Short mmCIF file of N, CA, C and O in Angstrom, two decimals:
data_model
loop_
_atom_site.label_atom_id
_atom_site.label_comp_id
_atom_site.label_asym_id
_atom_site.label_seq_id
_atom_site.Cartn_x
_atom_site.Cartn_y
_atom_site.Cartn_z
N GLN A 1 -1.19 -14.77 -1.20
CA GLN A 1 -2.14 -14.00 -2.63
C GLN A 1 -1.25 -14.30 -3.45
O GLN A 1 0.22 -14.38 -3.77
N ASP A 2 -0.87 -14.35 -4.52
CA ASP A 2 -0.46 -14.86 -5.64
C ASP A 2 -0.43 -14.01 -6.48
O ASP A 2 -1.64 -13.22 -7.46
N VAL A 3 0.78 -13.02 -6.65
CA VAL A 3 0.66 -11.03 -7.08
C VAL A 3 -0.03 -12.01 -9.00
O VAL A 3 -0.67 -10.87 -9.33
N ASN A 4 0.82 -13.04 -9.16
CA ASN A 4 0.13 -13.41 -10.82
C ASN A 4 -1.21 -13.18 -11.19
O ASN A 4 -1.98 -12.99 -12.50
N GLN A 5 -2.35 -13.29 -10.37
CA GLN A 5 -3.38 -13.67 -10.32
C GLN A 5 -4.79 -12.74 -10.06
O GLN A 5 -5.05 -12.95 -9.56
N ILE A 6 -3.37 -10.90 -9.30
CA ILE A 6 -4.10 -10.19 -9.35
C ILE A 6 -4.38 -9.05 -10.59
O ILE A 6 -3.75 -9.06 -11.58
N ASN A 7 -5.28 -8.72 -10.23
CA ASN A 7 -5.85 -7.25 -11.40
C ASN A 7 -4.43 -6.83 -11.82
O ASN A 7 -4.15 -5.78 -10.18
N ASP A 8 -4.49 -6.24 -13.10
CA ASP A 8 -3.31 -5.23 -12.96
C ASP A 8 -3.54 -3.78 -12.06
O ASP A 8 -2.88 -3.91 -11.56
N ARG A 9 -4.61 -3.27 -12.56
CA ARG A 9 -5.03 -2.13 -12.05
C ARG A 9 -4.58 -2.19 -10.33
O ARG A 9 -5.34 -1.03 -9.93
N ASN A 10 -5.08 -3.36 -9.63
CA ASN A 10 -4.89 -3.26 -8.47
C ASN A 10 -3.63 -3.34 -7.11
O ASN A 10 -3.84 -3.32 -6.79
N ILE A 11 -2.68 -3.25 -8.71
CA ILE A 11 -0.96 -3.31 -8.19
C ILE A 11 -0.21 -2.11 -8.23
O ILE A 11 -0.95 -1.63 -9.25
N LEU A 12 -0.19 -1.61 -7.33
CA LEU A 12 0.66 -0.36 -7.28
C LEU A 12 2.23 -1.02 -7.62
O LEU A 12 3.03 -1.42 -6.26
N GLU A 13 3.39 -1.09 -8.80
CA GLU A 13 3.90 -0.93 -8.45
C GLU A 13 5.12 -0.34 -8.32
O GLU A 13 5.81 1.06 -8.92
N VAL A 14 6.04 -0.41 -7.58
CA VAL A 14 7.34 0.58 -6.84
C VAL A 14 8.38 -0.45 -6.53
O VAL A 14 8.67 -1.80 -6.26
N LYS A 15 9.23 0.20 -7.57
CA LYS A 15 10.62 -0.30 -7.66
C LYS A 15 11.88 0.99 -7.69
O LYS A 15 11.86 1.74 -7.32
N VAL A 16 13.24 0.07 -6.99
CA VAL A 16 14.56 0.31 -6.61
C VAL A 16 15.37 -0.19 -7.32
O VAL A 16 15.57 -1.55 -7.19
N ASN A 17 15.90 0.95 -8.28
CA ASN A 17 16.98 0.37 -9.48
C ASN A 17 18.25 0.37 -8.97
O ASN A 17 18.31 0.48 -8.09
N LYS A 18 19.17 -0.12 -9.90
CA LYS A 18 20.10 -0.23 -9.21
C LYS A 18 20.96 1.01 -8.41
O LYS A 18 21.97 1.18 -7.77
N ASP A 19 20.17 2.00 -9.57
CA ASP A 19 20.77 3.21 -9.04
C ASP A 19 20.19 4.04 -7.32
O ASP A 19 20.18 5.23 -7.33
N ASN A 20 19.02 2.90 -6.96
CA ASN A 20 18.68 3.65 -5.68
C ASN A 20 17.76 4.96 -6.22
O ASN A 20 17.31 5.52 -4.86
N LEU A 21 17.23 4.47 -7.58
CA LEU A 21 16.11 5.95 -8.10
C LEU A 21 14.88 5.02 -8.04
O LEU A 21 14.52 3.77 -8.11
N LEU A 22 13.74 5.97 -7.38
CA LEU A 22 12.27 5.16 -7.05
C LEU A 22 11.12 5.34 -8.21
O LEU A 22 11.74 6.18 -8.79
N LEU A 23 10.91 3.95 -8.56
CA LEU A 23 10.00 4.08 -9.57
C LEU A 23 8.73 3.43 -9.21
O LEU A 23 8.51 2.83 -8.41
N VAL A 24 7.81 4.31 -9.73
CA VAL A 24 6.60 3.98 -8.91
C VAL A 24 5.62 3.73 -10.49
O VAL A 24 5.31 4.99 -11.39
N GLU A 25 4.83 2.69 -10.75
CA GLU A 25 4.50 2.05 -12.38
C GLU A 25 5.47 2.73 -13.15
O GLU A 25 4.45 3.25 -14.12
N GLY A 26 6.55 2.86 -12.98
CA GLY A 26 7.44 2.60 -14.18
C GLY A 26 8.08 4.03 -14.38
O GLY A 26 8.62 4.46 -15.35
N GLU A 27 7.38 5.03 -14.22
CA GLU A 27 7.66 6.59 -14.03
C GLU A 27 8.45 6.98 -12.77
O GLU A 27 8.46 6.18 -11.45
N LEU A 28 9.89 7.68 -12.85
CA LEU A 28 10.80 7.99 -11.86
C LEU A 28 9.38 8.11 -10.61
O LEU A 28 8.95 9.66 -11.66
N ALA A 29 9.96 8.87 -10.14
CA ALA A 29 9.33 9.45 -8.65
C ALA A 29 10.10 9.67 -7.50
O ALA A 29 11.13 9.34 -7.01
N ASP A 30 9.74 10.58 -6.80
CA ASP A 30 10.52 11.90 -5.64
C ASP A 30 9.89 10.82 -3.99
O ASP A 30 8.78 10.54 -4.31
N PHE A 31 11.09 10.60 -3.97
CA PHE A 31 10.72 10.38 -2.77
C PHE A 31 10.18 10.33 -1.72
O PHE A 31 9.26 9.69 -1.23
N ASN A 32 9.90 11.97 -1.60
CA ASN A 32 8.85 12.62 -0.76
C ASN A 32 7.61 12.33 -1.31
O ASN A 32 6.76 12.43 -0.59
N GLN A 33 7.49 11.80 -2.52
CA GLN A 33 5.97 11.54 -2.88
C GLN A 33 5.63 10.07 -2.74
O GLN A 33 3.82 10.26 -2.82
N LEU A 34 6.45 10.08 -2.55
CA LEU A 34 5.30 7.74 -2.53
C LEU A 34 4.67 8.56 -1.46
O LEU A 34 3.47 6.99 -1.73
N ARG A 35 4.65 8.50 0.18
CA ARG A 35 3.49 8.63 1.15
C ARG A 35 2.44 8.27 0.37
O ARG A 35 0.98 8.54 -0.02
N GLU A 36 2.02 9.60 -0.12
CA GLU A 36 0.81 10.73 -0.65
C GLU A 36 0.49 9.99 -1.96
O GLU A 36 -1.06 9.70 -1.86
N LEU A 37 1.12 9.27 -3.10
CA LEU A 37 0.75 8.56 -4.44
C LEU A 37 -0.10 7.21 -4.52
O LEU A 37 -0.52 6.36 -4.30
N THR A 38 0.95 6.82 -2.57
CA THR A 38 0.12 5.42 -2.41
C THR A 38 -0.83 5.97 -1.84
O THR A 38 -1.73 4.70 -1.84
N LEU A 39 -1.18 6.31 -0.64
CA LEU A 39 -2.33 6.94 -0.50
C LEU A 39 -3.56 6.83 -1.27
O LEU A 39 -4.59 6.80 -1.11
N ASN A 40 -2.80 8.22 -2.53
CA ASN A 40 -3.93 8.19 -3.56
C ASN A 40 -4.61 6.86 -3.68
O ASN A 40 -5.47 6.93 -4.55
N PHE A 41 -3.27 5.97 -4.25
CA PHE A 41 -3.31 4.55 -5.12
C PHE A 41 -4.72 4.31 -4.23
O PHE A 41 -5.41 3.16 -5.00
N ILE A 42 -4.13 3.33 -2.99
CA ILE A 42 -5.44 3.03 -2.30
C ILE A 42 -6.24 2.86 -1.88
O ILE A 42 -7.46 2.68 -2.25
N VAL A 43 -6.76 4.35 -1.92
CA VAL A 43 -8.23 5.14 -1.57
C VAL A 43 -9.00 4.98 -3.13
O VAL A 43 -10.23 4.81 -2.87
N ASN A 44 -8.47 5.41 -4.51
CA ASN A 44 -8.80 5.81 -5.62
C ASN A 44 -10.02 6.86 -4.84
O ASN A 44 -11.67 5.81 -5.48
N ALA A 45 -10.07 7.47 -4.42
CA ALA A 45 -11.25 8.12 -4.64
C ALA A 45 -12.61 8.56 -5.48
O ALA A 45 -13.59 9.07 -5.38
N GLU A 46 -11.56 9.03 -6.97
CA GLU A 46 -12.06 9.09 -8.07
C GLU A 46 -12.92 8.13 -8.64
O GLU A 46 -13.73 7.69 -10.06
N ASP A 47 -12.34 6.73 -8.42
CA ASP A 47 -12.87 5.47 -8.95
C ASP A 47 -12.32 5.40 -10.33
O ASP A 47 -12.56 5.36 -11.26
N ARG A 48 -11.31 5.79 -10.07
CA ARG A 48 -10.25 5.67 -11.81
C ARG A 48 -10.07 4.04 -12.20
O ARG A 48 -10.16 3.60 -11.01
N ALA A 49 -10.69 4.12 -13.43
CA ALA A 49 -10.45 2.38 -14.04
C ALA A 49 -8.88 2.25 -13.83
O ALA A 49 -8.98 1.00 -14.38
N ASN A 50 -7.63 2.92 -13.47
CA ASN A 50 -6.44 2.30 -13.85
C ASN A 50 -5.50 2.21 -12.42
O ASN A 50 -4.57 1.63 -12.00
N MET A 51 -6.61 2.14 -11.46
CA MET A 51 -6.52 2.51 -9.68
C MET A 51 -7.14 0.87 -9.40
O MET A 51 -8.06 0.46 -10.02
N PRO A 52 -6.65 0.86 -7.87
CA PRO A 52 -7.60 -0.30 -7.57
C PRO A 52 -9.18 -0.18 -7.59
O PRO A 52 -9.96 0.66 -6.96
N GLU A 53 -10.04 -1.57 -7.98
CA GLU A 53 -10.96 -2.03 -7.61
C GLU A 53 -11.60 -1.61 -6.49
O GLU A 53 -10.72 -2.21 -5.99
N LYS A 54 -13.00 -2.02 -6.15
CA LYS A 54 -13.15 -1.57 -4.78
C LYS A 54 -14.29 -3.21 -4.89
O LYS A 54 -14.75 -3.72 -5.57
N GLU A 55 -14.64 -4.01 -2.98
CA GLU A 55 -15.13 -5.20 -3.39
C GLU A 55 -16.57 -4.85 -1.93
O GLU A 55 -15.24 -4.04 -1.48
N THR A 56 -17.32 -4.91 -1.77
CA THR A 56 -18.08 -4.66 -0.76
C THR A 56 -17.93 -5.94 0.24
O THR A 56 -17.91 -7.40 -0.48
N VAL A 57 -17.48 -5.93 1.19
CA VAL A 57 -17.38 -6.90 2.41
C VAL A 57 -17.89 -6.10 3.99
O VAL A 57 -18.27 -4.85 3.43
N ASN A 58 -18.34 -7.51 4.27
CA ASN A 58 -18.78 -6.90 5.61
C ASN A 58 -18.14 -7.37 6.53
O ASN A 58 -17.19 -8.42 7.03
N ILE A 59 -17.60 -6.10 7.20
CA ILE A 59 -16.49 -6.14 8.19
C ILE A 59 -16.85 -5.66 9.75
O ILE A 59 -18.17 -4.63 9.70
N PRO A 60 -16.81 -6.14 11.12
CA PRO A 60 -17.88 -5.89 11.90
C PRO A 60 -17.63 -4.30 12.49
O PRO A 60 -16.99 -3.78 11.90
N TYR A 61 -18.20 -4.13 12.72
CA TYR A 61 -18.22 -2.93 13.14
C TYR A 61 -18.68 -1.69 12.18
O TYR A 61 -19.12 -0.62 11.98
N PHE A 62 -18.47 -2.03 10.66
CA PHE A 62 -18.70 -0.82 10.07
C PHE A 62 -19.75 -1.60 9.22
O PHE A 62 -20.10 -0.38 7.71
N GLY A 63 -20.06 -2.77 9.62
CA GLY A 63 -20.93 -3.05 8.16
C GLY A 63 -21.05 -3.79 7.21
O GLY A 63 -19.40 -3.46 6.31
N ASP A 64 -21.88 -2.71 5.69
CA ASP A 64 -21.23 -3.45 4.30
C ASP A 64 -20.06 -2.12 3.81
O ASP A 64 -20.85 -0.97 3.70
N VAL A 65 -18.83 -2.22 3.28
CA VAL A 65 -17.96 -1.22 3.22
C VAL A 65 -17.48 -1.66 2.30
O VAL A 65 -17.66 -2.97 1.80
N ALA A 66 -16.79 -0.76 0.81
CA ALA A 66 -16.29 -0.72 -0.21
C ALA A 66 -14.73 -1.21 0.37
O ALA A 66 -14.42 0.38 0.66
N VAL A 67 -14.40 -2.05 0.23
CA VAL A 67 -13.30 -2.53 0.11
C VAL A 67 -12.24 -1.70 -0.73
O VAL A 67 -12.05 -2.85 -1.96
N SER A 68 -11.36 -1.17 -0.54
CA SER A 68 -10.26 -1.57 -1.69
C SER A 68 -8.92 -2.84 -1.76
O SER A 68 -8.69 -3.41 -1.10
N LYS A 69 -9.16 -2.77 -3.30
CA LYS A 69 -8.47 -4.58 -3.55
C LYS A 69 -6.99 -4.31 -3.21
O LYS A 69 -5.87 -5.02 -4.53
N ALA A 70 -6.21 -2.72 -3.52
CA ALA A 70 -5.33 -2.25 -3.56
C ALA A 70 -4.07 -3.35 -2.78
O ALA A 70 -4.21 -4.28 -1.19
N VAL A 71 -2.98 -3.76 -3.71
CA VAL A 71 -1.94 -5.17 -3.65
C VAL A 71 -0.56 -3.83 -4.03
O VAL A 71 -0.51 -2.95 -4.61
N ILE A 72 0.20 -3.70 -3.26
CA ILE A 72 1.59 -2.78 -3.07
C ILE A 72 2.35 -3.90 -3.51
O ILE A 72 2.93 -4.81 -2.68
N SER A 73 3.09 -4.05 -4.95
CA SER A 73 4.32 -4.74 -5.20
C SER A 73 5.46 -4.16 -5.14
O SER A 73 5.43 -2.88 -6.00
N LEU A 74 6.32 -4.07 -4.08
CA LEU A 74 7.57 -3.81 -3.73
C LEU A 74 8.93 -4.23 -4.50
O LEU A 74 8.78 -5.93 -4.24
N GLN A 75 9.83 -4.12 -5.27
CA GLN A 75 10.53 -5.11 -6.20
C GLN A 75 12.14 -3.41 -5.84
O GLN A 75 11.87 -2.59 -6.19
N ASN A 76 13.04 -4.62 -5.89
CA ASN A 76 14.46 -3.86 -5.47
C ASN A 76 15.10 -4.32 -6.75
O ASN A 76 15.78 -5.39 -7.03
N ASP A 77 16.38 -3.49 -7.28
CA ASP A 77 17.10 -4.09 -7.63
C ASP A 77 18.82 -5.21 -7.02
O ASP A 77 18.68 -5.00 -6.23
N ILE A 78 19.27 -5.88 -7.56
CA ILE A 78 19.95 -6.63 -7.02
C ILE A 78 21.31 -5.12 -6.92
O ILE A 78 21.69 -5.87 -5.57
N GLY A 79 21.85 -4.35 -7.00
CA GLY A 79 22.06 -3.28 -6.59
C GLY A 79 22.03 -2.57 -5.40
O GLY A 79 22.64 -1.36 -5.53
N THR A 80 20.23 -2.78 -5.05
CA THR A 80 19.93 -1.30 -4.11
C THR A 80 20.74 -1.54 -2.82
O THR A 80 20.69 -2.40 -2.55
N LYS A 81 20.45 -0.24 -2.92
CA LYS A 81 21.22 -0.57 -1.09
C LYS A 81 20.24 -0.59 -0.48
O LYS A 81 19.71 0.22 -0.14
N TYR A 82 20.19 -1.05 0.64
CA TYR A 82 19.66 -2.05 2.28
C TYR A 82 18.67 -0.69 2.51
O TYR A 82 17.78 -0.99 2.45
N GLY A 83 19.20 0.21 2.93
CA GLY A 83 18.87 1.62 3.59
C GLY A 83 17.71 2.52 2.46
O GLY A 83 16.49 2.09 2.93
N VAL A 84 17.91 2.41 1.69
CA VAL A 84 17.08 2.83 0.87
C VAL A 84 15.72 1.98 0.62
O VAL A 84 14.82 2.84 0.40
N TYR A 85 16.17 0.61 -0.03
CA TYR A 85 14.83 -0.53 0.17
C TYR A 85 14.10 0.21 1.58
O TYR A 85 12.99 0.32 1.22
N ILE A 86 14.73 0.21 2.35
CA ILE A 86 13.72 -0.34 3.89
C ILE A 86 13.54 1.00 3.90
O ILE A 86 12.50 1.25 4.50
N ALA A 87 13.54 2.09 3.39
CA ALA A 87 13.31 3.57 3.55
C ALA A 87 12.38 3.54 2.64
O ALA A 87 11.24 4.21 2.99
N VAL A 88 11.86 3.22 1.25
CA VAL A 88 11.09 3.37 0.28
C VAL A 88 9.91 1.83 1.78
O VAL A 88 8.34 2.36 1.25
N GLN A 89 10.33 0.79 2.07
CA GLN A 89 9.21 -0.19 2.77
C GLN A 89 8.38 0.52 3.47
O GLN A 89 7.38 0.43 4.00
N ASN A 90 9.34 1.58 4.60
CA ASN A 90 8.63 2.25 5.27
C ASN A 90 7.69 3.46 5.08
O ASN A 90 6.68 3.45 6.27
N GLU A 91 8.12 3.79 4.45
CA GLU A 91 6.92 4.27 3.63
C GLU A 91 5.77 4.74 3.26
O GLU A 91 5.02 5.07 3.73
N LEU A 92 5.83 3.21 2.23
CA LEU A 92 4.66 2.21 2.37
C LEU A 92 4.10 1.15 2.79
O LEU A 92 2.58 2.09 3.63
N ILE A 93 4.33 1.39 4.31
CA ILE A 93 3.80 1.46 5.60
C ILE A 93 3.24 2.43 6.02
O ILE A 93 2.41 2.04 6.64
N ALA A 94 3.63 3.05 6.57
CA ALA A 94 3.09 4.35 6.53
C ALA A 94 2.36 5.34 6.27
O ALA A 94 1.40 4.89 7.11
N ALA A 95 1.88 4.65 4.46
CA ALA A 95 0.70 5.12 4.06
C ALA A 95 -0.15 4.86 4.59
O ALA A 95 -1.19 5.05 5.13
N ARG A 96 -0.23 3.18 4.04
CA ARG A 96 -1.20 2.26 5.30
C ARG A 96 -1.66 2.36 5.87
O ARG A 96 -2.83 2.00 7.05
N GLY A 97 -0.12 2.71 7.30
CA GLY A 97 -1.12 3.12 9.02
C GLY A 97 -1.42 4.55 9.11
O GLY A 97 -2.09 4.19 9.55
N LYS A 98 -1.15 5.07 7.77
CA LYS A 98 -1.77 6.33 7.97
C LYS A 98 -3.73 6.24 8.07
O LYS A 98 -4.50 6.86 8.71
N LEU A 99 -3.62 5.25 6.97
CA LEU A 99 -4.95 5.25 6.75
C LEU A 99 -5.88 4.84 7.80
O LEU A 99 -6.49 4.74 7.95
N ARG A 100 -5.73 3.05 8.33
CA ARG A 100 -5.87 2.99 8.91
C ARG A 100 -5.89 3.56 10.51
O ARG A 100 -7.18 3.48 11.05
N ASN A 101 -4.93 4.34 10.78
CA ASN A 101 -4.94 5.27 11.91
C ASN A 101 -6.45 6.71 11.52
O ASN A 101 -6.82 7.37 12.52
N ASP A 102 -6.16 7.34 10.03
CA ASP A 102 -8.01 8.09 10.05
C ASP A 102 -9.12 6.82 10.30
O ASP A 102 -9.86 8.07 10.94
N LEU A 103 -9.22 6.20 9.77
CA LEU A 103 -10.07 4.95 9.90
C LEU A 103 -10.16 4.57 11.62
O LEU A 103 -11.55 5.27 11.72
N ALA A 104 -9.39 4.76 12.28
CA ALA A 104 -9.71 4.09 13.96
C ALA A 104 -10.40 5.79 14.01
O ALA A 104 -11.08 5.83 15.24
N ILE A 105 -9.66 7.02 13.84
CA ILE A 105 -9.89 7.96 15.05
C ILE A 105 -11.47 8.00 14.05
O ILE A 105 -12.84 8.97 15.36
N GLN A 106 -11.59 8.13 12.73
CA GLN A 106 -12.81 8.39 12.06
C GLN A 106 -13.71 8.13 12.70
O GLN A 106 -15.39 8.19 13.38
N GLU A 107 -13.90 6.12 13.13
CA GLU A 107 -14.99 5.32 12.96
C GLU A 107 -15.30 5.00 15.04
O GLU A 107 -16.04 5.27 15.50
N PHE A 108 -13.66 5.57 15.23
CA PHE A 108 -14.15 4.64 17.04
C PHE A 108 -12.96 5.95 17.67
O PHE A 108 -13.07 5.69 19.07
N GLY A 109 -13.13 6.83 17.36
CA GLY A 109 -12.94 8.53 18.28
C GLY A 109 -11.19 8.04 18.78
O GLY A 109 -10.57 9.06 19.72
N VAL A 110 -10.52 7.08 18.48
CA VAL A 110 -9.19 6.81 19.10
C VAL A 110 -7.90 6.59 17.89
O VAL A 110 -8.22 6.27 17.19
N PRO A 111 -6.29 7.22 18.65
CA PRO A 111 -5.94 6.62 17.50
C PRO A 111 -5.78 5.23 17.50
O PRO A 111 -6.15 4.16 18.47
N TYR A 112 -5.37 4.41 15.66
CA TYR A 112 -5.68 3.22 15.71
C TYR A 112 -4.93 2.32 17.07
O TYR A 112 -5.21 1.17 17.70
N GLU A 113 -3.78 2.44 17.03
CA GLU A 113 -2.43 2.03 18.80
C GLU A 113 -3.16 2.08 19.57
O GLU A 113 -3.52 0.87 20.83
N LYS A 114 -4.67 2.66 19.92
CA LYS A 114 -5.37 2.75 21.08
C LYS A 114 -6.45 1.53 21.51
O LYS A 114 -7.06 0.99 22.05
N LEU A 115 -7.01 0.87 19.93
CA LEU A 115 -8.15 -0.48 19.77
C LEU A 115 -7.54 -1.00 19.96
O LEU A 115 -5.97 -1.48 20.52
N ASP A 116 -8.67 -1.58 20.89
CA ASP A 116 -8.45 -3.29 21.13
C ASP A 116 -8.71 -4.15 19.98
O ASP A 116 -8.61 -3.75 18.68
N GLU A 117 -7.88 -5.33 19.88
CA GLU A 117 -7.85 -6.43 18.90
C GLU A 117 -8.74 -6.47 18.07
O GLU A 117 -8.55 -6.25 16.46
N ASP A 118 -10.22 -6.82 19.06
CA ASP A 118 -11.23 -6.56 17.43
C ASP A 118 -11.18 -5.78 16.80
O ASP A 118 -11.85 -5.67 15.39
N LYS A 119 -11.51 -4.24 17.77
CA LYS A 119 -11.39 -3.14 16.25
C LYS A 119 -10.27 -3.40 15.46
O LYS A 119 -10.56 -2.57 14.22
N LYS A 120 -9.18 -3.72 16.11
CA LYS A 120 -7.61 -3.33 14.88
C LYS A 120 -8.05 -4.15 14.16
O LYS A 120 -7.45 -3.74 12.64
N GLY A 121 -8.52 -5.47 14.38
CA GLY A 121 -8.73 -6.38 12.99
C GLY A 121 -9.90 -5.96 11.89
O GLY A 121 -9.34 -6.39 10.36
N ALA A 122 -10.96 -4.99 12.28
CA ALA A 122 -11.70 -4.71 11.22
C ALA A 122 -11.03 -3.57 10.69
O ALA A 122 -11.39 -3.46 9.68
N VAL A 123 -9.79 -2.46 11.58
CA VAL A 123 -9.71 -1.34 10.47
C VAL A 123 -8.24 -2.12 9.56
O VAL A 123 -8.90 -2.07 8.51
N ASP A 124 -7.99 -3.40 9.76
CA ASP A 124 -6.84 -4.30 8.92
C ASP A 124 -7.46 -4.59 7.99
O ASP A 124 -7.37 -4.49 6.91
N ASP A 125 -9.35 -4.65 8.58
CA ASP A 125 -10.30 -5.88 7.24
C ASP A 125 -9.71 -4.86 6.03
O ASP A 125 -10.59 -4.56 5.14
N PHE A 126 -10.55 -3.43 6.66
CA PHE A 126 -10.94 -2.19 5.68
C PHE A 126 -9.80 -1.98 4.59
O PHE A 126 -9.66 -1.74 3.59
N TYR A 127 -8.27 -1.87 5.47
CA TYR A 127 -7.63 -1.96 4.80
C TYR A 127 -6.36 -2.77 4.86
O TYR A 127 -5.76 -2.54 5.66
N LYS A 128 -6.56 -3.35 4.63
CA LYS A 128 -5.49 -4.86 3.88
C LYS A 128 -4.05 -4.36 3.28
O LYS A 128 -3.92 -4.55 4.13
N VAL A 129 -4.54 -3.74 2.23
CA VAL A 129 -3.26 -3.36 1.30
C VAL A 129 -2.43 -3.92 1.55
O VAL A 129 -1.62 -4.42 1.85
N PRO A 130 -1.76 -5.31 1.36
CA PRO A 130 -0.79 -6.30 1.45
C PRO A 130 0.22 -5.66 0.32
O PRO A 130 0.01 -5.16 -0.32
N ILE A 131 1.77 -5.64 1.58
CA ILE A 131 2.43 -5.63 0.61
C ILE A 131 3.53 -6.78 -0.15
O ILE A 131 4.30 -7.15 0.97
N SER A 132 3.61 -6.52 -1.51
CA SER A 132 4.01 -7.82 -1.92
C SER A 132 5.58 -7.94 -1.52
O SER A 132 5.73 -6.78 -2.56
N GLU A 133 6.43 -7.96 -1.31
CA GLU A 133 8.44 -8.06 -1.47
C GLU A 133 8.39 -8.95 -2.92
O GLU A 133 8.42 -10.42 -2.30
N ALA A 134 8.65 -8.50 -4.28
CA ALA A 134 9.46 -9.34 -5.10
C ALA A 134 10.50 -9.71 -4.73
O ALA A 134 11.76 -8.82 -4.08
N GLU A 135 11.72 -10.60 -5.07
CA GLU A 135 12.70 -11.13 -5.03
C GLU A 135 13.50 -10.15 -5.80
O GLU A 135 13.60 -9.44 -7.08
N PRO A 136 14.38 -9.77 -5.12
CA PRO A 136 15.40 -9.05 -5.78
C PRO A 136 15.92 -9.39 -7.64
O PRO A 136 16.20 -10.64 -7.48
N LYS A 137 15.96 -8.68 -8.22
CA LYS A 137 16.01 -9.12 -9.56
C LYS A 137 16.32 -8.12 -10.42
O LYS A 137 16.18 -6.62 -10.04
N ARG A 138 17.32 -8.15 -11.56
CA ARG A 138 17.80 -6.79 -12.36
C ARG A 138 15.95 -6.29 -13.39
O ARG A 138 15.48 -6.84 -13.90
N ILE A 139 16.05 -5.21 -12.81
CA ILE A 139 15.20 -3.86 -13.35
C ILE A 139 16.02 -2.71 -13.75
O ILE A 139 15.82 -2.28 -13.32
N GLY A 140 15.79 -2.72 -14.89
CA GLY A 140 16.40 -1.53 -15.95
C GLY A 140 17.34 -1.18 -15.51
O GLY A 140 17.80 -1.87 -15.23
N GLY A 141 17.90 0.09 -15.89
CA GLY A 141 19.39 0.78 -15.96
C GLY A 141 20.11 -0.30 -17.04
O GLY A 141 19.53 -1.14 -17.45
N ASN A 142 21.33 0.44 -17.41
CA ASN A 142 21.96 -0.32 -18.15
C ASN A 142 23.79 -0.17 -17.53
O ASN A 142 24.23 0.36 -16.65
#
């Protein structure tokens, strides 16, 4: 999927700059807030215009459901510490994982990891949320 072809409102831009500071949508963010910010963005519970669109998709077990078109773009500066980058990446994956797990429990009564492959696939389709990792480049800072 070409990130350039995705509506801007559907992309959550997460960057780690050369000073290892976290920027979410261009704003400085606290690492401890990242998971919550990501969850809120993906779900877009209030259907805000600056957050992801939803499209109706037919998914096995769920039928016709409104699915978030969220995509996460993770980018780091050339000087970013690898450990910081990995920690940020893990938080993003954890946010998506929590949504999948909550949905599994709600729909099937068991955690995501206990689902069979078919049901896992259905949950994955519900919360696709690709995490696109851009090539490191110089962003901000002087």
